[in-house]
């Protein structure tokens, strides 16, 4: 008889170790102890069984104890827990969980694959929750499935926005459950950087998920039917999934005296040996080296566990093999999107002080002229000196993961961006473009390293303008309606050569377009004529991801505050109108679909209807903005799975029927204007309540502040500005900020305002400052009258952030499109 190997734990790590070990050596005695009932199951498929995407429970069981025992000649002892290790005597104590019997078993070598367990924090009230579940194994799945079938919950709350949490959201959505997602950090999906995850934030909101960020759970009440958040917000729910991460199951290792990290993961060397050379460990319980950074990290994923099992078996049989580290490559389906990442993200590289460069591209999933091409947002991170690829992220509807797979291979191979140019993927129009997105990232990165172009990122734009930079937008006129960088100079790329004398040579020109490609061409052109210029990486599209993500989130928070999910019955409205024209813009890259709509509309009569199909996910946002700016009516916009396209129905001209915005909220195209002449506190409060209400109904709201109303906009931290004698006198007589505003009646020397504020606080009504902040976040345009400012000696620097300066034409232009016009 050969040596005796005991393996603690099955599933990916333990089961793969045993199978490989048997294939290498028939003589080894192999015993597997598994405290659960199942030795090998598809834990990544559990959410999809709950959502009925996987129809049969049996499909989750990859191999039964009987099948695996017979196939590999293994002694598998399920429902048996190893409770202690005697390292000196080289034996373990096991407990049969059915009979309660404990016994010893000797070993020559021991393999620990205990996995990890869900984090369940000691939140007040959690132990009394009868509707709270975690998801890690088959019994968890059975419990969740049984609860749903019996209780038929209408409202569910997922706590934690990681991969499992989001997969559960989608599957519960398939069951028709109203959803809330609570995430304590400021974003879901931690591996993604902010501008990439903004796409997912907007998509979750579009799908009707009540998204709550930067807010954890304070306590549970009413046996879990009520959740109290850290900010005091209350969520009423029927069902809770707790998915805030896992912690390594290492109590056995700790008690045996094996070395662990400060976070509790088992320490292993490159051969997966613990501090005891007779004991190996692998899977979710161990600390591994991050392949890119070299840091010791815990990465609980299936691929590393399977690979480590292979290596442990090799080393047990004397085949010395090192584990080279983990990239953390991962992919998830989030409703209509695929999200994939590999290597380090930008947050990690910043924390480690790495000298890196980021780039963004927005290619199609395959050749644009072949039907069904979907745009993908890619981000690549590479070493600024060597060009070595450090990480990548992708968000899109098709073709995402196969490019991230290539980049994961490139990182393991030590490729640079120069090497990416030489990657030779297979090509045919239904599958790819002649220049694969991986190649494009290589060309772009090489241009940056070779000094052909300098770039700035989306989050550097405001600072660049503040420092005297000039934004040059080289898009065509019709594209501007989809969104702009404030205060940009517009000059279509085809006109730059003839009009470049209009641009200052003593300032840096920051060039942008829709996705960055024309911006690069513009930069190359201008730099050869002596201009200092930089390309805005990723173009307006990357910039707008953040802008729209934040706007969607802020608007939802205000809307949900007024209409909590527990009080709202979601009814999908349908607009059915026959379209005279059909336009297929699938496969066209941004701004192609908008350009096609623009051209088609020019051939149509007022009131005629166009149905347009596009494969660009951004189209659903762009078309709404375009219709508002160009005075057409968006009747309907939705993603149609059967057609694999975003379908919008547009009526040419002014609104003539009830219309919807992009698949989520009403979008009444009529605007609302308010002239705020008064500086009284009560009138200011009323003004912003009306404005916020109008904005929440989808109206485009403009507030025009003139004369005494200007005092409402003054900042409490306003800087000292130079004023003449008359201006100083006005300054002394006028309220200095919102706290100094009086009431129009019953002011009572300041007692009235204090009483009103106290009553507002008691009844949970937002303060005036909060009302102003919320209104601006919702997109309400707050305009200060330039003429009144001059007459009253008020300077722009004295206003709160977000105030625009305009003349009477600003008001009249907004009033012309407004169905509501108030003078306060």
Short mmCIF file of C-alpha atoms in Angstrom, two decimals, residues 76-418:
data_model
loop_
_atom_site.label_atom_id
_atom_site.label_comp_id
_atom_site.label_asym_id
_atom_site.label_seq_id
_atom_site.Cartn_x
_atom_site.Cartn_y
_atom_site.Cartn_z
CA UNK A 76 -15.25 9.87 0.78
CA UNK A 77 -16.79 10.56 4.17
CA UNK A 78 -19.54 13.13 3.76
CA UNK A 79 -21.31 14.74 6.71
CA UNK A 80 -18.09 14.27 8.69
CA UNK A 81 -16.16 17.19 10.14
CA UNK A 82 -12.45 17.23 10.98
CA UNK A 83 -12.35 18.94 14.37
CA UNK A 84 -8.63 18.86 15.25
CA UNK A 85 -5.16 18.11 13.89
CA UNK A 86 -2.33 16.46 15.82
CA UNK A 87 0.68 17.60 13.80
CA UNK A 88 3.20 15.73 15.95
CA UNK A 89 1.33 12.42 15.80
CA UNK A 90 0.24 13.14 12.20
CA UNK A 91 -3.40 12.32 12.81
CA UNK A 92 -6.75 14.07 12.79
CA UNK A 93 -9.91 13.74 14.86
CA UNK A 94 -13.10 13.47 12.80
CA UNK A 95 -16.72 13.69 13.94
CA UNK A 96 -19.59 12.01 12.16
CA UNK A 97 -22.27 14.70 12.16
CA UNK A 98 -25.10 12.16 11.88
CA UNK A 99 -24.13 9.75 14.66
CA UNK A 100 -22.06 12.15 16.76
CA UNK A 101 -19.21 9.60 16.84
CA UNK A 102 -15.62 10.95 16.95
CA UNK A 103 -12.55 9.00 15.89
CA UNK A 104 -8.91 9.40 14.86
CA UNK A 105 -7.37 8.89 11.44
CA UNK A 106 -3.64 8.99 10.70
CA UNK A 107 -2.07 10.60 7.65
CA UNK A 108 1.24 10.83 5.86
CA UNK A 109 0.25 14.10 4.22
CA UNK A 110 -2.73 16.35 4.84
CA UNK A 111 -4.48 18.73 2.42
CA UNK A 112 -6.69 21.50 3.80
CA UNK A 113 -9.42 22.81 1.51
CA UNK A 114 -12.00 24.11 4.02
CA UNK A 115 -13.14 27.03 1.84
CA UNK A 116 -14.78 30.15 3.25
CA UNK A 117 -18.06 31.04 4.86
CA UNK A 118 -20.32 34.08 4.40
CA UNK A 119 -19.69 37.07 6.63
CA UNK A 120 -22.61 37.57 9.01
CA UNK A 121 -21.90 40.64 11.16
CA UNK A 122 -23.38 41.09 14.62
CA UNK A 123 -25.97 43.67 13.62
CA UNK A 124 -28.67 44.32 16.23
CA UNK A 125 -31.76 42.27 15.43
CA UNK A 126 -30.08 39.93 12.95
CA UNK A 127 -30.59 36.81 15.05
CA UNK A 128 -34.35 37.41 15.15
CA UNK A 129 -34.62 37.66 11.34
CA UNK A 130 -36.75 34.88 9.92
CA UNK A 131 -36.39 36.04 6.32
CA UNK A 132 -32.61 36.52 6.06
CA UNK A 133 -30.44 34.14 4.03
CA UNK A 134 -26.87 33.75 2.82
CA UNK A 135 -25.93 31.79 -0.29
CA UNK A 136 -22.88 29.52 -0.32
CA UNK A 137 -23.99 25.92 -0.78
CA UNK A 138 -26.84 23.57 -1.73
CA UNK A 139 -28.63 23.70 1.66
CA UNK A 140 -28.61 27.52 1.48
CA UNK A 141 -30.14 27.27 -1.97
CA UNK A 142 -32.82 24.84 -0.83
CA UNK A 143 -33.75 27.12 2.07
CA UNK A 144 -34.06 30.19 -0.19
CA UNK A 145 -36.02 28.29 -2.82
CA UNK A 146 -38.42 26.90 -0.22
CA UNK A 147 -38.98 30.31 1.36
CA UNK A 148 -39.77 31.92 -2.00
CA UNK A 149 -42.19 29.14 -2.98
CA UNK A 150 -43.98 29.21 0.37
CA UNK A 151 -44.01 32.92 1.28
CA UNK A 152 -44.07 34.39 -2.25
CA UNK A 153 -42.25 37.60 -1.21
CA UNK A 154 -43.09 40.73 -3.17
CA UNK A 155 -40.16 42.81 -1.90
CA UNK A 156 -36.58 41.66 -1.53
CA UNK A 157 -33.46 43.42 -0.28
CA UNK A 158 -29.98 42.32 -1.26
CA UNK A 159 -27.30 43.57 1.13
CA UNK A 160 -23.95 43.68 -0.65
CA UNK A 161 -23.20 44.61 -4.26
CA UNK A 162 -20.59 41.97 -5.12
CA UNK A 163 -20.89 39.42 -7.90
CA UNK A 164 -23.17 37.04 -5.98
CA UNK A 165 -25.37 39.90 -4.79
CA UNK A 166 -25.87 41.20 -8.33
CA UNK A 167 -26.52 37.74 -9.73
CA UNK A 168 -29.18 37.25 -7.04
CA UNK A 169 -30.73 40.60 -7.99
CA UNK A 170 -31.12 39.53 -11.59
CA UNK A 171 -32.61 36.17 -10.71
CA UNK A 172 -35.04 37.62 -8.20
CA UNK A 173 -36.01 40.18 -10.85
CA UNK A 174 -36.88 37.25 -13.13
CA UNK A 175 -39.31 36.10 -10.43
CA UNK A 176 -41.04 39.50 -10.47
CA UNK A 177 -39.82 40.63 -7.05
CA UNK A 178 -39.45 44.35 -6.25
CA UNK A 179 -35.77 44.90 -5.46
CA UNK A 180 -33.59 47.06 -3.24
CA UNK A 181 -29.80 46.81 -3.19
CA UNK A 182 -27.89 48.16 -0.18
CA UNK A 183 -24.12 48.64 -0.55
CA UNK A 184 -22.01 50.19 2.20
CA UNK A 185 -19.31 51.48 -0.18
CA UNK A 186 -19.84 54.07 -2.91
CA UNK A 187 -20.14 51.50 -5.70
CA UNK A 188 -21.13 47.94 -6.53
CA UNK A 189 -18.63 45.45 -7.99
CA UNK A 190 -15.42 46.49 -6.23
CA UNK A 191 -13.06 45.24 -9.00
CA UNK A 192 -14.43 47.93 -11.36
CA UNK A 193 -13.21 51.52 -11.33
CA UNK A 194 -15.76 54.35 -10.88
CA UNK A 195 -16.28 55.34 -14.52
CA UNK A 196 -16.79 51.71 -15.54
CA UNK A 197 -19.17 50.80 -12.72
CA UNK A 198 -21.25 53.91 -13.47
CA UNK A 199 -22.59 52.03 -16.50
CA UNK A 200 -23.82 49.30 -14.17
CA UNK A 201 -25.30 51.76 -11.67
CA UNK A 202 -27.42 53.33 -14.42
CA UNK A 203 -28.40 49.90 -15.74
CA UNK A 204 -29.55 48.70 -12.32
CA UNK A 205 -31.69 51.82 -11.94
CA UNK A 206 -33.07 51.32 -15.47
CA UNK A 207 -34.12 47.82 -14.40
CA UNK A 208 -36.10 49.23 -11.49
CA UNK A 209 -33.65 48.34 -8.73
CA UNK A 210 -33.73 50.78 -5.80
CA UNK A 211 -29.97 51.31 -5.47
CA UNK A 212 -28.58 52.55 -2.15
CA UNK A 213 -24.85 53.31 -1.94
CA UNK A 214 -22.56 54.51 0.87
CA UNK A 215 -25.07 53.34 3.45
CA UNK A 216 -24.84 50.22 5.60
CA UNK A 217 -27.32 48.42 7.83
CA UNK A 218 -27.65 49.74 11.38
CA UNK A 219 -30.21 47.26 12.69
CA UNK A 220 -33.04 44.89 11.80
CA UNK A 221 -36.53 45.19 13.25
CA UNK A 222 -39.79 43.25 13.07
CA UNK A 223 -38.00 39.90 12.53
CA UNK A 224 -36.31 41.25 9.41
CA UNK A 225 -39.30 42.89 7.79
CA UNK A 226 -37.82 46.29 8.53
CA UNK A 227 -34.21 47.36 7.88
CA UNK A 228 -32.81 50.51 9.50
CA UNK A 229 -29.87 51.98 7.60
CA UNK A 230 -26.99 53.99 9.05
CA UNK A 231 -28.52 57.28 7.90
CA UNK A 232 -31.87 56.42 9.50
CA UNK A 233 -33.60 55.41 6.27
CA UNK A 234 -36.11 52.59 6.74
CA UNK A 235 -36.63 49.79 4.22
CA UNK A 236 -39.65 47.53 4.47
CA UNK A 237 -38.97 44.13 2.95
CA UNK A 238 -40.26 40.55 2.85
CA UNK A 239 -36.98 38.83 2.11
CA UNK A 240 -33.25 39.51 2.63
CA UNK A 241 -30.14 38.13 0.95
CA UNK A 242 -26.98 38.95 2.92
CA UNK A 243 -24.03 38.95 0.52
CA UNK A 244 -21.30 41.16 1.94
CA UNK A 245 -18.41 38.80 1.30
CA UNK A 246 -16.75 35.72 2.76
CA UNK A 247 -14.12 35.02 5.37
CA UNK A 248 -11.68 32.07 5.23
CA UNK A 249 -12.69 28.98 7.21
CA UNK A 250 -9.39 28.58 9.04
CA UNK A 251 -10.25 27.76 12.66
CA UNK A 252 -8.89 24.23 12.21
CA UNK A 253 -5.58 25.55 10.87
CA UNK A 254 -5.27 28.17 13.61
CA UNK A 255 -5.92 25.66 16.37
CA UNK A 256 -3.25 23.40 14.87
CA UNK A 257 -0.74 26.25 15.09
CA UNK A 258 -0.32 26.80 11.36
CA UNK A 259 0.73 30.30 10.32
CA UNK A 260 -2.02 32.60 9.09
CA UNK A 261 -2.15 36.19 7.82
CA UNK A 262 -3.53 39.06 9.96
CA UNK A 263 -6.83 38.59 8.09
CA UNK A 264 -6.91 34.90 8.93
CA UNK A 265 -5.93 33.25 5.63
CA UNK A 266 -3.58 30.27 5.77
CA UNK A 267 -0.03 31.11 4.72
CA UNK A 268 1.42 28.86 2.02
CA UNK A 269 4.61 28.87 -0.05
CA UNK A 270 4.83 28.66 -3.83
CA UNK A 271 4.30 24.88 -3.60
CA UNK A 272 1.08 25.37 -1.56
CA UNK A 273 2.74 24.03 1.60
CA UNK A 274 1.79 25.50 4.96
CA UNK A 275 4.26 26.20 7.76
CA UNK A 276 4.14 22.42 8.32
CA UNK A 277 5.74 20.75 5.30
CA UNK A 278 3.44 17.73 5.66
CA UNK A 279 0.34 19.88 5.35
CA UNK A 280 -0.81 21.61 2.16
CA UNK A 281 -3.64 24.12 1.83
CA UNK A 282 -5.51 25.61 -1.11
CA UNK A 283 -8.65 27.37 -2.28
CA UNK A 284 -10.59 30.15 -0.60
CA UNK A 285 -8.88 29.58 2.76
CA UNK A 286 -5.34 30.49 1.68
CA UNK A 287 -3.46 33.72 0.99
CA UNK A 288 -2.03 33.83 -2.53
CA UNK A 289 0.31 36.20 -4.30
CA UNK A 290 -1.37 38.77 -6.51
CA UNK A 291 0.28 38.04 -9.86
CA UNK A 292 0.58 41.73 -10.77
CA UNK A 293 1.42 43.44 -7.48
CA UNK A 294 3.00 40.56 -5.55
CA UNK A 295 0.81 41.35 -2.51
CA UNK A 296 -0.59 38.54 -0.38
CA UNK A 297 -4.34 38.54 -0.94
CA UNK A 298 -7.42 36.38 -0.55
CA UNK A 299 -9.14 35.76 -3.91
CA UNK A 300 -12.04 33.29 -3.49
CA UNK A 301 -12.60 32.16 -7.07
CA UNK A 302 -13.09 28.78 -8.74
CA UNK A 303 -10.19 28.89 -11.22
CA UNK A 304 -7.45 29.39 -8.59
CA UNK A 305 -8.91 26.59 -6.44
CA UNK A 306 -8.94 24.14 -9.36
CA UNK A 307 -5.46 25.10 -10.49
CA UNK A 308 -4.06 24.85 -6.97
CA UNK A 309 -5.64 21.40 -6.60
CA UNK A 310 -3.73 20.26 -9.69
CA UNK A 311 -0.47 21.67 -8.32
CA UNK A 312 -0.94 20.19 -4.82
CA UNK A 313 -1.50 16.74 -6.33
CA UNK A 314 1.63 17.13 -8.46
CA UNK A 315 3.70 18.09 -5.43
CA UNK A 316 2.30 15.24 -3.35
CA UNK A 317 3.61 12.92 -6.03
CA UNK A 318 7.05 14.54 -6.13
CA UNK A 319 6.45 16.63 -9.26
CA UNK A 320 7.73 19.95 -7.94
CA UNK A 321 5.53 22.70 -9.33
CA UNK A 322 5.04 26.29 -8.24
CA UNK A 323 1.80 28.25 -8.14
CA UNK A 324 2.58 31.49 -9.98
CA UNK A 325 -0.06 33.69 -8.40
CA UNK A 326 -3.63 34.79 -9.04
CA UNK A 327 -4.87 37.48 -11.42
CA UNK A 328 -8.41 37.50 -10.09
CA UNK A 329 -9.94 37.19 -13.57
CA UNK A 330 -13.71 37.25 -13.16
CA UNK A 331 -16.89 37.71 -15.14
CA UNK A 332 -20.52 38.26 -14.22
CA UNK A 333 -23.83 38.72 -15.99
CA UNK A 334 -25.69 41.79 -14.72
CA UNK A 335 -29.07 41.81 -16.45
CA UNK A 336 -28.28 42.71 -20.08
CA UNK A 337 -24.58 43.42 -19.47
CA UNK A 338 -21.47 41.30 -19.15
CA UNK A 339 -18.83 42.61 -16.76
CA UNK A 340 -15.32 41.15 -16.80
CA UNK A 341 -12.03 42.12 -15.15
CA UNK A 342 -8.48 40.85 -14.82
CA UNK A 343 -5.35 42.01 -13.03
CA UNK A 344 -5.20 45.14 -10.88
CA UNK A 345 -7.69 47.99 -11.09
CA UNK A 346 -6.75 51.65 -10.89
CA UNK A 347 -7.72 51.93 -7.23
CA UNK A 348 -5.20 49.22 -6.33
CA UNK A 349 -2.44 50.71 -8.47
CA UNK A 350 -2.98 54.13 -6.85
CA UNK A 351 -2.87 52.61 -3.38
CA UNK A 352 0.39 50.84 -4.20
CA UNK A 353 1.95 53.97 -5.69
CA UNK A 354 2.51 52.36 -9.10
CA UNK A 355 3.52 54.45 -12.11
CA UNK A 356 0.73 53.47 -14.47
CA UNK A 357 -1.28 54.76 -17.41
CA UNK A 358 -4.98 54.21 -18.12
CA UNK A 359 -6.74 54.22 -21.48
CA UNK A 360 -10.36 53.74 -22.55
CA UNK A 361 -11.80 52.57 -25.87
CA UNK A 362 -15.36 51.84 -27.07
CA UNK A 363 -15.14 49.33 -29.94
CA UNK A 364 -17.85 47.07 -31.33
CA UNK A 365 -18.18 43.40 -30.38
CA UNK A 366 -17.63 42.54 -34.05
CA UNK A 367 -17.52 44.26 -37.44
CA UNK A 368 -19.94 47.17 -37.41
CA UNK A 369 -21.33 46.43 -40.85
CA UNK A 370 -22.42 42.94 -39.78
CA UNK A 371 -25.76 42.94 -37.88
CA UNK A 372 -25.78 42.72 -34.10
CA UNK A 373 -22.55 44.49 -33.16
CA UNK A 374 -22.70 45.88 -29.60
CA UNK A 375 -20.31 48.54 -28.28
CA UNK A 376 -18.05 47.59 -25.39
CA UNK A 377 -16.43 49.90 -22.86
CA UNK A 378 -12.85 48.74 -22.22
CA UNK A 379 -10.28 50.09 -19.80
CA UNK A 380 -6.61 49.05 -19.97
CA UNK A 381 -3.97 49.78 -17.34
CA UNK A 382 -0.27 49.47 -18.10
CA UNK A 383 3.13 50.44 -16.71
CA UNK A 384 4.02 53.97 -17.80
CA UNK A 385 7.70 53.12 -18.30
CA UNK A 386 7.80 49.55 -19.61
CA UNK A 387 4.31 49.28 -21.11
CA UNK A 388 3.68 46.00 -19.23
CA UNK A 389 -0.04 45.23 -19.04
CA UNK A 390 -1.27 45.48 -15.43
CA UNK A 391 -5.04 45.09 -15.63
CA UNK A 392 -8.16 45.44 -17.74
CA UNK A 393 -11.91 45.88 -17.36
CA UNK A 394 -14.76 45.48 -19.83
CA UNK A 395 -18.49 46.25 -19.73
CA UNK A 396 -20.77 45.46 -22.64
CA UNK A 397 -23.44 43.15 -23.99
CA UNK A 398 -21.39 40.75 -26.12
CA UNK A 399 -17.76 39.90 -26.75
CA UNK A 400 -16.53 41.28 -23.44
CA UNK A 401 -15.13 38.22 -21.71
CA UNK A 402 -13.23 36.85 -24.70
CA UNK A 403 -11.13 40.04 -24.91
CA UNK A 404 -10.53 40.06 -21.15
CA UNK A 405 -9.47 36.40 -21.47
CA UNK A 406 -6.89 37.40 -24.07
CA UNK A 407 -5.64 40.21 -21.83
CA UNK A 408 -5.44 37.83 -18.84
CA UNK A 409 -3.24 35.58 -20.96
CA UNK A 410 -1.18 38.60 -21.99
CA UNK A 411 -0.58 39.59 -18.36
CA UNK A 412 0.52 36.06 -17.44
CA UNK A 413 2.86 36.10 -20.46
CA UNK A 414 4.38 39.44 -19.41
CA UNK A 415 3.14 41.23 -22.52
CA UNK A 416 3.46 44.97 -23.05
CA UNK A 417 1.12 47.20 -25.03
CA UNK A 418 3.55 46.80 -27.95
#
